[in-house]
């Protein structure tokens, strides 16, 4: 865990190395936030990271969305996710789905990808079981592409906040309803 004073003292390489995983495979977010130091507190750091995503181009945001793996997909079964994604998906057993459940997740991932052209993203760290993920898949398949793109970015910010809370002393992620 890092204090805000130690974070503010980090050089760019240290800062990037520490926080690069907060936004899935997208260290550009962290690199753009670094000049915003000194951060008043952990919430200011989180707000700055979020703003870097919101101010990014549509192409950059789309790349960030597409950097996320399918839930319970082939990469999870093969153990080829990032450390953060592995920890998050394994918490709900998404890396150990039975054949029938894996087939259902594959069907839903494929339907979602076909409709929206990016992976289904949900903050599994806020969920208690896989049934809620399954229901969210079904519910969100009815969204418009624009609604779902906004929801994907909202979920990414929730994931980032949870990841940040494991790195920064005293940071309590905002409730899902506030993001």
XYZ file of C-alpha atoms in Angstrom:
179
model
C 0.000 0.000 0.000
C 1.233 3.446 -0.884
C 0.608 6.698 0.945
C -0.393 9.744 -1.052
C 2.911 11.408 -0.120
C 4.914 8.469 -1.482
C 2.788 8.509 -4.644
C 3.413 12.216 -5.127
C 7.165 11.587 -4.788
C 7.236 8.908 -7.509
C 8.936 9.547 -10.817
C 7.054 8.683 -14.003
C 8.477 5.156 -14.254
C 7.649 4.369 -10.622
C 4.165 5.840 -10.956
C 3.489 3.930 -14.174
C 4.883 0.700 -12.766
C 2.731 0.998 -9.673
C -0.556 1.960 -11.318
C -0.334 0.615 -14.893
C -2.750 -2.217 -14.105
C -5.483 0.001 -12.719
C -6.913 0.455 -16.221
C -6.630 -2.899 -18.016
C -3.586 -3.026 -20.309
C -3.777 0.759 -20.780
C -0.770 2.424 -19.116
C -1.412 5.572 -21.180
C -4.101 6.514 -18.640
C -1.583 6.496 -15.799
C 1.104 8.288 -17.813
C -1.306 11.102 -18.613
C -2.325 11.425 -14.959
C 1.232 11.706 -13.605
C 1.679 15.439 -14.410
C -1.350 16.102 -12.192
C 0.770 15.521 -9.078
C 0.791 16.430 -6.331
C -2.541 14.789 -5.611
C -4.317 16.198 -2.577
C -5.513 12.744 -1.585
C -6.372 9.330 -3.002
C -9.751 10.541 -4.232
C -7.988 13.232 -6.268
C -5.745 10.577 -7.817
C -8.775 8.470 -8.709
C -10.575 11.495 -10.130
C -7.558 12.421 -12.261
C -7.264 8.896 -13.661
C -10.958 8.881 -14.480
C -10.694 12.281 -16.171
C -7.841 11.021 -18.374
C -10.179 8.344 -19.729
C -13.085 10.751 -20.141
C -10.892 13.246 -22.004
C -9.369 10.586 -24.251
C -10.375 10.249 -27.865
C -13.141 7.857 -28.825
C -10.534 5.580 -30.424
C -8.511 5.485 -27.191
C -11.616 4.769 -25.132
C -12.607 2.005 -27.546
C -9.129 0.482 -27.251
C -9.463 0.569 -23.459
C -12.836 -1.172 -23.659
C -11.451 -3.816 -26.030
C -8.453 -4.422 -23.747
C -10.759 -6.266 -21.339
C -11.044 -10.045 -21.629
C -14.251 -12.009 -22.011
C -15.700 -13.160 -18.703
C -15.139 -16.862 -18.209
C -13.628 -17.050 -21.665
C -10.787 -19.006 -23.212
C -8.069 -16.769 -21.749
C -9.394 -17.320 -18.216
C -9.490 -21.085 -18.722
C -5.938 -21.022 -20.073
C -4.664 -18.802 -17.244
C -3.621 -16.030 -19.647
C -5.310 -13.001 -18.080
C -3.539 -10.094 -16.417
C -2.887 -10.650 -12.709
C -5.721 -8.285 -11.783
C -8.229 -9.905 -14.142
C -7.179 -13.365 -12.945
C -7.769 -12.389 -9.319
C -11.124 -10.765 -10.109
C -12.482 -13.561 -12.311
C -11.208 -16.370 -10.101
C -12.954 -14.856 -7.063
C -16.262 -15.913 -8.623
C -14.866 -19.071 -10.212
C -15.050 -17.751 -13.769
C -11.784 -19.542 -14.531
C -13.274 -22.856 -13.371
C -16.668 -23.000 -15.065
C -18.181 -26.392 -15.771
C -18.747 -27.320 -19.407
C -22.420 -26.277 -19.509
C -21.799 -22.965 -17.771
C -18.752 -22.294 -19.950
C -20.858 -22.951 -23.054
C -23.500 -20.482 -21.794
C -20.885 -17.806 -21.028
C -19.349 -18.377 -24.470
C -22.783 -18.022 -26.099
C -23.452 -14.781 -24.200
C -19.964 -13.394 -24.853
C -20.385 -14.129 -28.566
C -23.869 -12.560 -28.720
C -22.656 -9.482 -26.865
C -19.530 -9.135 -29.027
C -21.631 -9.545 -32.175
C -24.074 -6.836 -31.065
C -21.655 -4.286 -29.607
C -18.238 -5.146 -31.115
C -16.486 -5.117 -27.747
C -16.392 -7.461 -24.747
C -18.988 -7.507 -21.997
C -17.510 -5.670 -19.012
C -18.830 -5.823 -15.482
C -17.127 -5.113 -12.183
C -17.127 -8.639 -10.764
C -15.573 -7.295 -7.552
C -18.970 -5.842 -6.643
C -20.904 -9.032 -7.335
C -21.598 -11.937 -5.039
C -22.230 -14.680 -7.581
C -22.210 -15.691 -11.244
C -26.021 -15.586 -11.514
C -25.870 -11.785 -11.306
C -23.354 -11.714 -14.158
C -25.604 -13.962 -16.233
C -28.609 -11.714 -15.560
C -26.584 -8.584 -16.386
C -25.585 -10.160 -19.707
C -29.233 -10.789 -20.539
C -30.367 -7.339 -19.406
C -27.611 -5.410 -21.145
C -27.990 -7.210 -24.473
C -31.153 -5.109 -24.827
C -29.291 -1.799 -24.531
C -28.517 0.420 -27.477
C -24.865 0.484 -28.598
C -24.473 4.009 -27.212
C -25.966 3.060 -23.830
C -23.777 -0.002 -23.631
C -20.597 1.883 -24.503
C -21.338 4.303 -21.644
C -22.065 1.387 -19.328
C -18.817 -0.345 -20.319
C -16.849 2.783 -19.413
C -18.765 3.099 -16.127
C -17.913 -0.496 -15.273
C -14.264 0.118 -16.193
C -14.150 3.026 -13.744
C -15.642 0.789 -11.027
C -12.997 -1.862 -11.719
C -10.270 0.787 -11.638
C -11.523 2.173 -8.317
C -11.432 -1.277 -6.728
C -7.943 -1.898 -8.086
C -6.791 1.479 -6.803
C -8.163 0.696 -3.342
C -5.740 -2.218 -3.097
C -2.790 0.068 -3.897
C -3.437 3.326 -2.032
C -3.665 3.707 1.734
C -6.986 4.971 2.949
C -8.714 4.913 -0.432
C -12.264 3.683 -0.227
C -13.766 3.276 -3.675
C -16.953 5.214 -4.326
C -20.183 3.235 -4.331
C -21.241 1.891 -7.707
C -24.177 4.275 -7.763
C -21.927 7.342 -7.532
C -19.813 6.607 -10.601
